Coordinates of C-alpha atoms and ligand atoms in Angstrom, one line a residue:
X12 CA 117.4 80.9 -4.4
X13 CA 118.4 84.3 -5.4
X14 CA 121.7 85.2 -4.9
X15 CA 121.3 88.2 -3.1
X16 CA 119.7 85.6 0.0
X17 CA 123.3 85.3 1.1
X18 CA 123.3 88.7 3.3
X19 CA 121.0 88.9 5.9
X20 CA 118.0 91.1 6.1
X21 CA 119.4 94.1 7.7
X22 CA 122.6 94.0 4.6
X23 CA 121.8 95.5 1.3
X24 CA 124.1 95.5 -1.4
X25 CA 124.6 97.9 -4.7
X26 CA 126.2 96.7 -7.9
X27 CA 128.4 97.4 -10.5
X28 CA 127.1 100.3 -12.1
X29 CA 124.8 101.8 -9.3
X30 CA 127.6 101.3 -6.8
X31 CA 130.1 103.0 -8.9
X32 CA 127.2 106.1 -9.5
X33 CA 126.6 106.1 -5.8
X34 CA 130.7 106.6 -5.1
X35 CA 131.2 109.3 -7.9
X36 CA 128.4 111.5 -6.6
X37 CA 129.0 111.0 -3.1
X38 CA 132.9 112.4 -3.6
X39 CA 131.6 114.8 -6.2
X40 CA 129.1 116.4 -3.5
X41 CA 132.4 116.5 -1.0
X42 CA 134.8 117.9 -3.6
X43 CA 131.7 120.7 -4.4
X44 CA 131.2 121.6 -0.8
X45 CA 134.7 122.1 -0.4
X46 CA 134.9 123.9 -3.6
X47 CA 134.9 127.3 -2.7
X48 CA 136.8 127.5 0.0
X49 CA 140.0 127.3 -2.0
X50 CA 142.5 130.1 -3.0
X51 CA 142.9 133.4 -1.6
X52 CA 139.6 134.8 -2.2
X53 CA 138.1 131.7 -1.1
X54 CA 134.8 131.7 0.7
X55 CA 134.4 130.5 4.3
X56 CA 131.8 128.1 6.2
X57 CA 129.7 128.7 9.5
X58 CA 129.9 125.3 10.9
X59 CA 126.8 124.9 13.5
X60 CA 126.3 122.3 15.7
X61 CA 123.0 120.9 16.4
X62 CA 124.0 119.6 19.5
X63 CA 123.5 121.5 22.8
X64 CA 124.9 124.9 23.1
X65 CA 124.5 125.0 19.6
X66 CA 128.6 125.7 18.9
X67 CA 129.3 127.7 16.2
X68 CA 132.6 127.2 13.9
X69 CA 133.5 130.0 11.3
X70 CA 136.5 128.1 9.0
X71 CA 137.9 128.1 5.6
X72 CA 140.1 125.4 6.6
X73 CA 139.1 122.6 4.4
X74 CA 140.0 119.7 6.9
X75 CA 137.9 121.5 10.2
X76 CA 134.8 122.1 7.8
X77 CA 134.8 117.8 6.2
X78 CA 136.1 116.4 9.9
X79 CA 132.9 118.1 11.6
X80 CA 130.5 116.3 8.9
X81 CA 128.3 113.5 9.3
X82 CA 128.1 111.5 6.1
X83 CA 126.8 108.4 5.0
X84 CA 128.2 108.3 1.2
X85 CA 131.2 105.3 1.6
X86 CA 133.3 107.2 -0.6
X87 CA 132.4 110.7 0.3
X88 CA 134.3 109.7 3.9
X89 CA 137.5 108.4 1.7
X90 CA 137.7 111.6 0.4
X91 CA 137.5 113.3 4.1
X92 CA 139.7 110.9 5.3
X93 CA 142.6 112.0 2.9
X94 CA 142.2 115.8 4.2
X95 CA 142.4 114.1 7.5
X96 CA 145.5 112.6 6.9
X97 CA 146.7 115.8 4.5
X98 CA 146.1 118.2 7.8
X99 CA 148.3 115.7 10.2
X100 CA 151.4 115.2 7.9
X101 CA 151.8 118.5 6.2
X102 CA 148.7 120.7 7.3
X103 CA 148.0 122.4 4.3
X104 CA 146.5 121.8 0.9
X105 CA 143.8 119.7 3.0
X106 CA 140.9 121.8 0.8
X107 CA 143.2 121.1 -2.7
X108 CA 143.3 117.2 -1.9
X109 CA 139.7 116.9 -2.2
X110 CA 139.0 119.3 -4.8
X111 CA 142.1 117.1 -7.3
X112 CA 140.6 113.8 -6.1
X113 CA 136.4 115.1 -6.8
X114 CA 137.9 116.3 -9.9
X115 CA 139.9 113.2 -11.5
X116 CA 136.8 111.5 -10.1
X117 CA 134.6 113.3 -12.4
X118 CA 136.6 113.3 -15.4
X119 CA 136.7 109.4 -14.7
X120 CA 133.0 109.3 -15.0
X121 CA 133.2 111.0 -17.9
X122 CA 135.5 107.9 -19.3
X123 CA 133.2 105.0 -17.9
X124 CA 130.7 106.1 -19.4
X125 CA 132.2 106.1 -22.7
X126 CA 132.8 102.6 -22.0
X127 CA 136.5 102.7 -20.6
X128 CA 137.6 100.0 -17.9
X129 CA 138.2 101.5 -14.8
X130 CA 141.1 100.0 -14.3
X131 CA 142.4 101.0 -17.7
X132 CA 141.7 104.7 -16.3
X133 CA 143.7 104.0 -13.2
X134 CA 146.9 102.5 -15.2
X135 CA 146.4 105.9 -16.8
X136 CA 146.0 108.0 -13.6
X137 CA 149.2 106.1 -12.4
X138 CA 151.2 107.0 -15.2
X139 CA 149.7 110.9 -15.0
X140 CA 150.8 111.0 -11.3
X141 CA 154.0 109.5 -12.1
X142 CA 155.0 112.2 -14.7
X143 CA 153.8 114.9 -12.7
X144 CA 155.7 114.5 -9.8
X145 CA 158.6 114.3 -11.7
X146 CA 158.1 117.7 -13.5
X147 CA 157.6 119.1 -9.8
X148 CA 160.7 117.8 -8.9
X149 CA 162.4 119.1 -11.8
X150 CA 161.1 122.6 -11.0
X151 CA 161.5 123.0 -7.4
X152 CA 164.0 125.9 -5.9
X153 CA 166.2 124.7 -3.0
X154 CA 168.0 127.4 -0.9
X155 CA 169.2 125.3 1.9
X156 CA 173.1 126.6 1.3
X157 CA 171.8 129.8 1.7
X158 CA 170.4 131.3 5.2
X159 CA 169.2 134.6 3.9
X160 CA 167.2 133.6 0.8
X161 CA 165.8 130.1 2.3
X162 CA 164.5 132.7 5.3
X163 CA 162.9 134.4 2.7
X164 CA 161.4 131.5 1.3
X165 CA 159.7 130.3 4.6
X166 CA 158.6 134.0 4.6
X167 CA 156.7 133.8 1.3
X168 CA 155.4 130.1 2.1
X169 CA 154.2 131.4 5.2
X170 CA 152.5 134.7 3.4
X171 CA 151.1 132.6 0.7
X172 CA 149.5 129.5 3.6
X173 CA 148.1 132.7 5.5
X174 CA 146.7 134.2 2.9
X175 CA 143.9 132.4 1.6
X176 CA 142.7 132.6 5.6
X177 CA 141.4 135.3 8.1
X178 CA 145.0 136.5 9.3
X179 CA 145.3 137.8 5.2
X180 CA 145.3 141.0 6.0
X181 CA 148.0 140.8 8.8
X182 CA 149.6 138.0 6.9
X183 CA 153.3 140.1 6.8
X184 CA 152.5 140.2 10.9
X185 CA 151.4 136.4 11.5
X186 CA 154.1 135.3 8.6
X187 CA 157.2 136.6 10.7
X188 CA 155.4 135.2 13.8
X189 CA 155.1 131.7 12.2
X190 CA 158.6 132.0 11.1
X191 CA 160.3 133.2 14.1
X192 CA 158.5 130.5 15.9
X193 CA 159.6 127.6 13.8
X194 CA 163.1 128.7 13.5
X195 CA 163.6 128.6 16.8
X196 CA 162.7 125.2 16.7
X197 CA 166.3 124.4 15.0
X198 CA 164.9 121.7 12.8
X199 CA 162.6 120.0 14.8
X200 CA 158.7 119.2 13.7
X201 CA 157.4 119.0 17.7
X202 CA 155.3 121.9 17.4
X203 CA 154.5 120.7 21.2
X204 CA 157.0 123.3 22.2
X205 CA 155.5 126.3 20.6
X206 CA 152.3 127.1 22.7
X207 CA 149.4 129.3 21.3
X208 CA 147.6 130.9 24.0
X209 CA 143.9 132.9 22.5
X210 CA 143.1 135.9 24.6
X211 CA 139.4 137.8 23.4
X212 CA 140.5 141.4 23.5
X213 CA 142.4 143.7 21.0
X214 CA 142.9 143.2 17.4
X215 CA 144.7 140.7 15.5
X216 CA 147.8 142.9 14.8
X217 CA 148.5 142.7 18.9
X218 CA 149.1 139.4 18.5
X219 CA 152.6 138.7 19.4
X220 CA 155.4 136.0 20.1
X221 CA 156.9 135.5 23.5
X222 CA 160.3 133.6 24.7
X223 CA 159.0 131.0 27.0
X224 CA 155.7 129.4 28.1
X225 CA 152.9 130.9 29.4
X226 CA 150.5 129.4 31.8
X227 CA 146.6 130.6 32.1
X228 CA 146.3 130.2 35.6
X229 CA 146.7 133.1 38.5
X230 CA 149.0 133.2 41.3
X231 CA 147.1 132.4 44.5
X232 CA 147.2 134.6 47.8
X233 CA 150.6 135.3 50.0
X234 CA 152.3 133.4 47.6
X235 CA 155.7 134.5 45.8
X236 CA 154.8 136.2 42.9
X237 CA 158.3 136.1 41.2
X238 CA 160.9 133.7 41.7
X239 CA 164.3 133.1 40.3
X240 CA 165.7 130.1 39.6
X241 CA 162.9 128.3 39.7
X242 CA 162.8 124.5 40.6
X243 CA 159.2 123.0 39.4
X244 CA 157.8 119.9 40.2
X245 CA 154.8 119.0 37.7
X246 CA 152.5 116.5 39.4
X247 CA 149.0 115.0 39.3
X248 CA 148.3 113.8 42.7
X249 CA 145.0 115.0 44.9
X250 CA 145.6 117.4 47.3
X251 CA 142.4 117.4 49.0
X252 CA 141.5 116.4 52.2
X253 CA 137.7 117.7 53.2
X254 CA 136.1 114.6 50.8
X255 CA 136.4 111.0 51.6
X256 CA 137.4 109.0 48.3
X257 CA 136.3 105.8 48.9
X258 CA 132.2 106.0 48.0
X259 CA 130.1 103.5 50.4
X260 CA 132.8 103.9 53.0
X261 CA 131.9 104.2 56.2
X262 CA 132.6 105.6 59.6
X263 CA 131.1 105.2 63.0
X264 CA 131.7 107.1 66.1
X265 CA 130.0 107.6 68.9
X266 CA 130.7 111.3 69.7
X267 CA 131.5 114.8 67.6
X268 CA 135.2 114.6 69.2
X269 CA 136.2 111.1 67.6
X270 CA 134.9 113.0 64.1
X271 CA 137.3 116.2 65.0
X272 CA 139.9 113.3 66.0
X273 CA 139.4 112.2 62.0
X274 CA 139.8 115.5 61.0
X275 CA 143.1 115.9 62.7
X276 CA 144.0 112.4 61.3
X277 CA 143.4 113.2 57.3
X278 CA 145.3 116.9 58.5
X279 CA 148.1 115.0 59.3
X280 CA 148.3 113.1 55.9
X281 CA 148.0 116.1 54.7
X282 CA 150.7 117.7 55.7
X283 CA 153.1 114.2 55.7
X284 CA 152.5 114.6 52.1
X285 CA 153.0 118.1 51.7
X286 CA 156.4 118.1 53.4
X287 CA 157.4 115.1 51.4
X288 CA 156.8 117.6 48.2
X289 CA 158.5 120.1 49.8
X290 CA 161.9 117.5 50.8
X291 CA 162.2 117.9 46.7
X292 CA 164.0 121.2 46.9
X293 CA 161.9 122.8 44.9
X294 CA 160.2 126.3 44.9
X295 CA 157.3 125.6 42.7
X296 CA 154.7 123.5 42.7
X297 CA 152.2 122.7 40.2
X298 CA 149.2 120.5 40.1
X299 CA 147.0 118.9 37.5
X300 CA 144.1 118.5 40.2
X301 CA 142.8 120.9 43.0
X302 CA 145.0 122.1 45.9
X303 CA 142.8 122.8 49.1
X304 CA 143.0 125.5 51.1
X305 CA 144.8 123.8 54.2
X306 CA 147.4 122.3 51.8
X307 CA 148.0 125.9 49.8
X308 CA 148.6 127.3 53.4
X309 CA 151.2 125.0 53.7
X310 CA 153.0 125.3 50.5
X311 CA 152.5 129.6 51.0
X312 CA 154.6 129.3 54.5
X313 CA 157.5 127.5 53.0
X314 CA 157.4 130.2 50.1
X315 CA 156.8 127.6 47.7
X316 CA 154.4 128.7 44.7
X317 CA 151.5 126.5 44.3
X318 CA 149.4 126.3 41.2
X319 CA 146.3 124.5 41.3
X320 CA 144.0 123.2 38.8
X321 CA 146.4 123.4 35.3
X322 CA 145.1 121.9 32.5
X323 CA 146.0 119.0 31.6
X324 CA 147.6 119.8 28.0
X325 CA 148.8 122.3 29.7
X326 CA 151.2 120.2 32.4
X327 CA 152.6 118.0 30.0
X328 CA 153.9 121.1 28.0
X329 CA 155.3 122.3 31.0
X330 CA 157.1 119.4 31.9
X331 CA 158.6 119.3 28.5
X332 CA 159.4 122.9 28.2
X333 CA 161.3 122.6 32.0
X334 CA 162.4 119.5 31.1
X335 CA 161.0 117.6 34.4
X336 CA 158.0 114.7 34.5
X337 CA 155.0 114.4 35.6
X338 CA 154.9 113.6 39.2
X339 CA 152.5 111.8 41.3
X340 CA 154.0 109.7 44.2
X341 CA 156.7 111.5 45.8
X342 CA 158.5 109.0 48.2
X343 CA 161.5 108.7 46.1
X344 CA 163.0 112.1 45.4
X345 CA 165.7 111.2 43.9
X346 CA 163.5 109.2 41.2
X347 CA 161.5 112.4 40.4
X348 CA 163.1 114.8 37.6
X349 CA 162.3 118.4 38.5
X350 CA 162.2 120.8 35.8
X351 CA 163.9 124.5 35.7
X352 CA 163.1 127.8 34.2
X353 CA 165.7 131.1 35.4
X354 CA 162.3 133.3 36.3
X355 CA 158.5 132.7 37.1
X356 CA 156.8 136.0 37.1
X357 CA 152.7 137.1 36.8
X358 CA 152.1 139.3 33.4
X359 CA 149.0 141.0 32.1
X360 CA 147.7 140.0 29.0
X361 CA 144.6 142.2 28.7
X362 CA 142.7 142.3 31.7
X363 CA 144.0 139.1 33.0
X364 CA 146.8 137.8 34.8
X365 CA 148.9 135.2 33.9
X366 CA 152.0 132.9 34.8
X367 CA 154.8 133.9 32.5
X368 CA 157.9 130.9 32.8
X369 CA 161.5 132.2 31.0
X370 CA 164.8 131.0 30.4
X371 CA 163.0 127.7 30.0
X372 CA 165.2 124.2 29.7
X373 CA 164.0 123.7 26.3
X374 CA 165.8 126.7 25.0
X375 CA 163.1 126.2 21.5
X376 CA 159.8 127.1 23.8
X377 CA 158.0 129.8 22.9
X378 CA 154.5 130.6 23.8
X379 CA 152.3 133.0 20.6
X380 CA 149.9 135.0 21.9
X381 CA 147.0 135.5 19.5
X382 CA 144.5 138.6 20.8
X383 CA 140.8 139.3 18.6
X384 CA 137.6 140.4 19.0
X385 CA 135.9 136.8 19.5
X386 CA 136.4 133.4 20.3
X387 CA 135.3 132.8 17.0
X388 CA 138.3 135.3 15.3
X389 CA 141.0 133.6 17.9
X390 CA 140.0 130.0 16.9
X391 CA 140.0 130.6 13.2
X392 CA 143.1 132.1 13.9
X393 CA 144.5 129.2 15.4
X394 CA 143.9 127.0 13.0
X395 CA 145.2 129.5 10.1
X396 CA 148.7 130.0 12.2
X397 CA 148.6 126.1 12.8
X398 CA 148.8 125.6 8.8
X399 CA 151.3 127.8 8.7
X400 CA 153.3 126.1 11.1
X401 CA 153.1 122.9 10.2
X402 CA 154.1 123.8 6.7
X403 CA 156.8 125.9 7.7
X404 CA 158.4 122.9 10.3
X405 CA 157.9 120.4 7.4
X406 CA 160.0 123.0 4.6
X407 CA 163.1 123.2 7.8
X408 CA 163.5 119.9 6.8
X409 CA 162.5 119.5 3.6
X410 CA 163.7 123.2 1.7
X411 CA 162.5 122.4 -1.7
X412 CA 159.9 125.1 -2.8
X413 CA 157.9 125.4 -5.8
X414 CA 155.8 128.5 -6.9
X415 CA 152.0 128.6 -6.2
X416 CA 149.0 130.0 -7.2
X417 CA 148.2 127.6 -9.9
X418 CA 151.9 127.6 -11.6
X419 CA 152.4 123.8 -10.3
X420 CA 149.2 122.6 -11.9
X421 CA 150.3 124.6 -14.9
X422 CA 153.0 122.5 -15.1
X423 CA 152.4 119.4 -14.4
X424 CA 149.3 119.8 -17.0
X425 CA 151.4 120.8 -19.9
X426 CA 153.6 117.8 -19.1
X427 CA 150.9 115.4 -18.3
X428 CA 149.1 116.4 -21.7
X429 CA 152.2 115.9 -23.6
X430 CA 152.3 112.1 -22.3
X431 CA 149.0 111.8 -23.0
X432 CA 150.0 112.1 -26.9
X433 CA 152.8 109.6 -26.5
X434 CA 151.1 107.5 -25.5
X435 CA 149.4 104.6 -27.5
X436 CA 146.1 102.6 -26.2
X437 CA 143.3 103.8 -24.3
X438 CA 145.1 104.6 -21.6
X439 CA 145.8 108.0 -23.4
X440 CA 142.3 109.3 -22.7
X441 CA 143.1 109.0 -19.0
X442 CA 146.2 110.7 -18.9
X443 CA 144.3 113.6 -20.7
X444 CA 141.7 113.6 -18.4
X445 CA 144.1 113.6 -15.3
X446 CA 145.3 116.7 -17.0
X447 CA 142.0 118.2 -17.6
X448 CA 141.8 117.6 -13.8
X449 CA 144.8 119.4 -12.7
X450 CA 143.5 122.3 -14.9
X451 CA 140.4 122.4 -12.5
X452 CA 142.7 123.7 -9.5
X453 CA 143.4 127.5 -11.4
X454 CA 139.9 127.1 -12.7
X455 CA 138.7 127.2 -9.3
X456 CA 140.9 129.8 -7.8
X457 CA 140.4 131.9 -10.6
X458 CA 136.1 131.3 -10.4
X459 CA 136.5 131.9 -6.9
X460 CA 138.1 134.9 -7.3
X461 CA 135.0 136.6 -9.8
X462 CA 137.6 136.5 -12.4
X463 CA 137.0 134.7 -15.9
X464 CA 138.2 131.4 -15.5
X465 CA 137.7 130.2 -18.7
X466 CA 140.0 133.5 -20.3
X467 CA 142.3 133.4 -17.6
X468 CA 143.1 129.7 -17.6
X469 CA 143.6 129.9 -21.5
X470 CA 145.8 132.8 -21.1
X471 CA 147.8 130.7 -18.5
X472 CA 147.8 128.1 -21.2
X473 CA 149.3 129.9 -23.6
X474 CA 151.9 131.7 -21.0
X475 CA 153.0 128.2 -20.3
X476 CA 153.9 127.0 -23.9
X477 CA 157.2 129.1 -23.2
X478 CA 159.7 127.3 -21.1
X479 CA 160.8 128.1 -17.9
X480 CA 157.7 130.2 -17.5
X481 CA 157.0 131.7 -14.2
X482 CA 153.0 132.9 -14.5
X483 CA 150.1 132.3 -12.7
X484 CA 146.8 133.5 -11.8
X485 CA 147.4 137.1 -9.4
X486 CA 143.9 137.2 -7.8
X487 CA 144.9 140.7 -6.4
X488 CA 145.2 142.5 -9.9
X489 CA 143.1 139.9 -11.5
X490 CA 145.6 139.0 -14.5
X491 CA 147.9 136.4 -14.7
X492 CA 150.8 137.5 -13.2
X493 CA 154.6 136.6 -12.5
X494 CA 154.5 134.6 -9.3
X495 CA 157.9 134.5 -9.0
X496 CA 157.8 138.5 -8.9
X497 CA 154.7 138.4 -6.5
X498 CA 156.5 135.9 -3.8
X499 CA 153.8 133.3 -4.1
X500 CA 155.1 130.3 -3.1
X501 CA 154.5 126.5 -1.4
X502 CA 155.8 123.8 -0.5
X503 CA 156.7 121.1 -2.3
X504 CA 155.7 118.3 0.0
X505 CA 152.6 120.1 0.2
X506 CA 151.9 119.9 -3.5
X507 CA 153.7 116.3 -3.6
X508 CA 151.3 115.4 -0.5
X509 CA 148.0 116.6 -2.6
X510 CA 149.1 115.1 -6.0
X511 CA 149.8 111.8 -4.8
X512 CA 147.0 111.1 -2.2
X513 CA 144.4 112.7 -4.6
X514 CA 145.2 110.0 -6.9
X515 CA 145.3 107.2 -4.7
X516 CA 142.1 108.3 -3.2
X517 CA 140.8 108.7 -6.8
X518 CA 142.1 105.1 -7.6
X519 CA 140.3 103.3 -4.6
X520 CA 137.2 104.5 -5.3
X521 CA 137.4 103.5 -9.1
X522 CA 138.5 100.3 -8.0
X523 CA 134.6 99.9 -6.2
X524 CA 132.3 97.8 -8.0
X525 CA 130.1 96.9 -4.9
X526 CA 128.9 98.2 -1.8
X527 CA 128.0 96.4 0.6
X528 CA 126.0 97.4 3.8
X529 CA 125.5 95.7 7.1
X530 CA 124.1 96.2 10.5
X531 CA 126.7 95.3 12.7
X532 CA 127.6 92.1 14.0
X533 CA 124.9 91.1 16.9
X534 CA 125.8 90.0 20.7
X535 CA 124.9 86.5 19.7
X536 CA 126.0 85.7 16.8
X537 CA 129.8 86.4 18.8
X538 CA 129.5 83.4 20.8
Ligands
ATP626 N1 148.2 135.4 -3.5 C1 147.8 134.3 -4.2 N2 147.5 134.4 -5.5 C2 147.1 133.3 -6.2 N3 147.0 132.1 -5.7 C3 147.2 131.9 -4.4 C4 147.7 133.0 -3.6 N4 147.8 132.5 -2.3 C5 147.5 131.2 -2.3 N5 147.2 130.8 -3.6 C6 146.8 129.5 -4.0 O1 145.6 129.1 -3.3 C7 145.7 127.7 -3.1 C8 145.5 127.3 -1.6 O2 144.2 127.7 -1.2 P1 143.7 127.3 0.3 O3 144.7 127.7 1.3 O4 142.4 127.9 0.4 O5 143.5 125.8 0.2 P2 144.4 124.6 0.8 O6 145.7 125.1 1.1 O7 144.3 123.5 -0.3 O8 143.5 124.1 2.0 P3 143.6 124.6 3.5 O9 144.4 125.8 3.6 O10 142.1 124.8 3.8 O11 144.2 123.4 4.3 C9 147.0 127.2 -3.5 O12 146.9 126.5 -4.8 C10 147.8 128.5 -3.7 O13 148.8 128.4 -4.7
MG627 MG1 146.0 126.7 2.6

């Protein structure tokens, strides 16, 4: 019997060379798509859902445009899977992680077909990585010693994240807003504690930073609508009494009085639990679910501010901000932390009103308020100011910088292609193509930019022979230029963060010689 007999008839299986073919493309296409999003004059992507309401996503942001694709190439979802994991640990470089991994991929077809073992290419790639991460390392800048110029460091990192995104042209703006904000932080990478709140109206450059924590919810009627010295209680508890919860329940009575007398009854509860809340000592209440009108009365007569219906990202912020828990039985007061803020007040943000909560516990709260013309702007926004933050919170902690627009792939290609000669064996041929590779990332920002790549690159090239050279590609003036003198810089866990996984993700799919496909496991064949 054929071999093949073993699987099922819902499993296929590819092979050796048709597996391999199938993996290439499949990470080439993903590394294309990507392609031109990258650098400063990068293109962006309308993302559109086919689904009802027929969302629409406008992004340059190479880890939103992969995560929202449906794809059935095994290897193409490695490759998103890296950006996945580029955007939760650092949050930048997620578009450069593809494009290095689609391009050592494609220089490693190049090699199989001349007949080199994969896993002579991946000894190769190791020993290309290796090398290149040490030249980083040798050229990074630290100016942790010193406040000033490590301040302007996060400045240009945060310029340079912003700028290849739709905040570019308020970049100086949304920079100092990204760095005030993380600073504040004093070291710490919870970005939980800086809020961004997206309010349609305005223009970008009204965007602005605000001590504290902002809640999107209105004050209801005859309550306080300022209090100082505020004690909060955060809770998620039902505070409704017109439904019965209990579905099938049911109640017999044999006149209209005995349902008032029911009425009266769940009133009562009511109000037990009310005044149980209120035995906290506190002057603020706030509620995940609804607060009914009977119960709001209440609260409104003992002056205590009730807010219903806060989201529920929204509570848990607040409790952390005030530094109080989530509440939801409330027979033990003494068990229940209650948070504190020095003022509550309403503010206007546009047209709308809002809960504005200062002189929080958590001295490091902040709340940035982004304003635009459409939901489309703020959430692009968002994501663009998120980058920068997470890049910035990572560099508090980790202050080595390195130069950017192309200079790092400069570098490590120069080194990299020295190796490459030292080298004896085959294994050359790979660590010149992992060069080549590298080479693609100025290529692209150059090509994306309308400039010559081709020229530019070569210029670059030559630039780079001298030593301690500081060029790379100045898309504004469309030369190579000194990016040292421009203040283009990155991070260098960013960079680390795309060398490495690029390669390992480059590796792993090398490493395939078969694919193997299955339906999955049916109910019976469990038992
Ligand atoms: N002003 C500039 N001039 C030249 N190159 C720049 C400039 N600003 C940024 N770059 C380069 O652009 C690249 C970053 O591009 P981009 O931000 O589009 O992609 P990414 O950071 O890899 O992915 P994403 O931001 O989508 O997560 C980096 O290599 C950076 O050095
Ligand atoms: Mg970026």
């Amino acid at each position: 019997m054929a071999v093949d007999r073993i699987f099922k008839d819902e499993a296929s299986e590819e092979k050796g060379e048709r597996a391999r073919m199938a993996s290439f493309i499949g990470a080439m296409a993903i590394a294309d798509l990507v392609k031109t999003t990258l650098g400063p004059k990068g293109m962006d992507k309308i993302l559109q859902s086919t689904g009802r309401g027929r969302e629409v996503t406008v992004t340059n942001d190479g880890a939103t445009i992969l995560k929202s694709l449906h794809i059935d190439n095994p290897a193409a979802k490695v490759l998103v899977d890296i950006s996945k994991v580029q955007d939760d640990e650092v949050g930048d470089g997620t578009t450069s992680v593809v494009v290095l991994a689609g391009e050592l991929l494609r220089e490693a077809e190049k090699l199989v077909n001349a007949k080199i073992h994969p896993m002579t290419i991946i000894s190769g790639y190791r020993m290309a990585a290796e090398c290149a991460r040490d030249v980083l390392s040798q050229r990074v800048v630290d100016n942790k010693e010193n406040a000033e110029k490590f301040k302007s460091d996060l400045m240009k990192i945060a310029k340079t994240t912003l700028s290849s995104k739709i905040l570019s042209q308020d970049k100086e703006h949304f920079a100092q807003l990204a760095v005030d904000a993380v600073m504040r932080l004093k070291g710490s990478t919870n970005l939980e504690s800086i809020q961004i709140i997206k309010k349609p109206g305005g223009s970008l450059m009204d965007s602005f930073l605000d001590e504290g924590f902002i809640l999107d919810k209105k004050i209801g009627i005859g309550q306080p609508k300022r209090i100082e010295n505020a004690k909060i209680l955060v809770a998620n508890t039902a505070m409704d009494t017109d439904k019965v919860k209990i579905y099938g329940a049911r109640v017999r009575v044999d006149s209209m009085s005995k349902v008032a007398e029911i009425e009266v009854a769940e009133k009562e509860k009511m109000r037990e639990k009310v005044q149980k809340i209120i035995a906290h000592g506190i002057n603020c209440f706030i509620n995940r679910q609804l607060i009914y009108n009977f119960p709001e009365e209440l609260f409104a007569d003992a002056g205590i501010l009730a807010i219903e219906h806060a989201d529920f990202e929204g509570i848990e912020r607040l409790a952390l901000v005030t530094g109080g828990e989530i509440a939801s039985t409330f027979d033990n007061p003494e068990s229940v932390k209650v948070g504190h803020c020095k003022l509550i007040e309403e503010i206007m943000i546009g047209e709308d009103r809002l809960i504005h909560f200062s002189g929080c516990e958590l001295g490091q709260a902040c709340t940035i308020v982004l304003r635009g013309a459409s939901h489309h702007v703020l959430d692009e926004a968002e994501r663009s100011l998120h980058d920068a933050l997470c890049v910035l919170s990572q560099t508090v902690n980790d202050s080595r910088v390195l130069l950017g627009g192309g200079w790092p792939e400069m570098i490590m290609a120069k080194e990299v292609d020295e190796l490459a000669r030292k080298t004896p064996g085959k294994k050359s041929h790979a660590i010149e193509a992992f060069s080549k590779a590298l080479l693609a990332i100025p290529t692209i920002i150059a090509d994306n930019a309308g400039l010559d790549s081709a020229e530019m690159v070569a210029k670059l090239r030559a630039e780079h022979h001298k030593e301690g050279c500081t060029a790379g590609i100045d898309v504004i003036s469309g030369s190579v230029g000194d990016m040292a003198e421009l203040g283009i810089s990155e991070a260098f866990k960013v960079k680390q963060a795309v060398l490495l996984s690029a390669t390992e993700a480059a590796e792993m799919i090398l490493r395939v010689d078969e694919i193997i496909t299955c339906a999955p496991r049916r109910r019976e064949d469990r038992m």
